[in-house]
Amino acid sequence: MAVNLSSCKSVKMRDGDEAYERGEYNDAAKIYRKLYNKFTRKEERWKRGEAAYKMGLCYRHLNQSNRASAAFTNALRYEWEDSTQCLFYLAQAQHMDGQWNLAQKNYEAHLQRVPDDWWSKQGIRACQMAPRWKAQGSRYIVKRAQLFNSSRADFCPQFLDVNADQLYFTSSSEKATGTVKSEITGTKNSDIFVSKKNEKGKWSRPALVEGDLNSEFDEGVTAFSPDGSTMYLSKAIRKPDAPTGVEIYTSQRSEAKWSAPVLFEITADTLSSYGDPAVSPDGKWLYFTSDMPGGQGGKDLWRINIKDKRGTLENLGDQINTPGDERFPYMRTDSILYFSSNGHAGFGGLDIFKATLQQSGRWFIENMGAPMNSSSDEFGITFGK
């Protein structure tokens, strides 16, 4: 749905609310920003606070923590009526922006108003630990892989197979096939790209995968069967006047080309989202993320038997999953799981965690530390040989 923003008189709060409900956060933020600039009279102070608050919610969904922090600060300045929740969202934005001292103060202020709030308690703990983790460092070295990066979002790399000579990843690069920009992000919808290593060990420039895989919709996270013949991928299809649904599809490889995606149905629940696929090393299990009922809250990690789905759907449990979001699983071995989470204590946003299954059946979970993690989002880990 396109909204005319050329005239303030034609823009109403309802327009922004409807765009927000459809998940069109970029478009909704533009509408709220117009309204914020429009409401300048003293008697419209509360309307300006409402526009600022809703603008902050959009930036929160877009992971633009700096903008979200400024918007929520303005909402409080203009005495937005839901100041308690606004204070909490401000703390989260500051946490993700690396302003740990300010975030902790606002988490504590929110906790005084909502004494049993799990999120604030976890946020305080994380803000106290983050500076120590950063100072401690780790044995990991992070380098920018310039060849694979564009000026847009490039994420979730995966090797095709154990040879580790074909790297697939998702990108909203201007080279993506679609022509329409996403109402959610304001950039082109994502496609799947591939880079191949030649006999001299040099990687080729990334190119769109061949075949019928990419479309005008969002193609997302990929995973592969152990032999590299089957791709599992997230796909988000936009429907008019409805929230964007994310589901998992499969595609088959024939030489260098990939077939048109086919839905991999996990349950008959059409209201929940299913994404971030990962295949176990033995090819038996599909791990994925979903907000379906029966989890711990937010998005949880689940798994299902690929060949025999009936009766095998399993939530990974409350040691792994939290009231927050757990996403982007990667099974390194049968007993080592990597995943991203904003529910376990971290630097802010999504951090990468390593979970090791103990003989007792419990998981030992550790934050991967700095510089692997930062106050921004980290996700989509993969391993070569």
Short mmCIF file of N, CA and C in Angstrom, two decimals, residues 335 356-364:
data_model
loop_
_atom_site.label_atom_id
_atom_site.label_comp_id
_atom_site.label_asym_id
_atom_site.label_seq_id
_atom_site.Cartn_x
_atom_site.Cartn_y
_atom_site.Cartn_z
N SER A 335 26.24 -32.14 19.60
CA SER A 335 26.16 -31.64 20.97
C SER A 335 26.60 -30.18 21.12
N THR A 356 26.64 -26.07 24.75
CA THR A 356 27.26 -27.41 24.71
C THR A 356 26.44 -28.36 25.57
N LEU A 357 26.00 -29.47 24.98
CA LEU A 357 25.18 -30.43 25.70
C LEU A 357 26.05 -31.27 26.63
N GLN A 358 25.71 -31.26 27.91
CA GLN A 358 26.47 -32.00 28.91
C GLN A 358 25.95 -33.44 29.05
N GLN A 359 26.73 -34.30 29.69
CA GLN A 359 26.31 -35.68 29.90
C GLN A 359 25.05 -35.76 30.74
N SER A 360 24.83 -34.75 31.57
CA SER A 360 23.63 -34.71 32.40
C SER A 360 22.37 -34.42 31.60
N GLY A 361 22.55 -34.01 30.35
CA GLY A 361 21.40 -33.64 29.52
C GLY A 361 21.10 -32.17 29.54
N ARG A 362 21.84 -31.40 30.34
CA ARG A 362 21.65 -29.96 30.40
C ARG A 362 22.63 -29.26 29.45
N TRP A 363 22.25 -28.04 29.05
CA TRP A 363 23.08 -27.25 28.15
C TRP A 363 23.94 -26.27 28.94
N PHE A 364 25.23 -26.21 28.61
CA PHE A 364 26.10 -25.16 29.14
C PHE A 364 26.16 -24.06 28.10
#
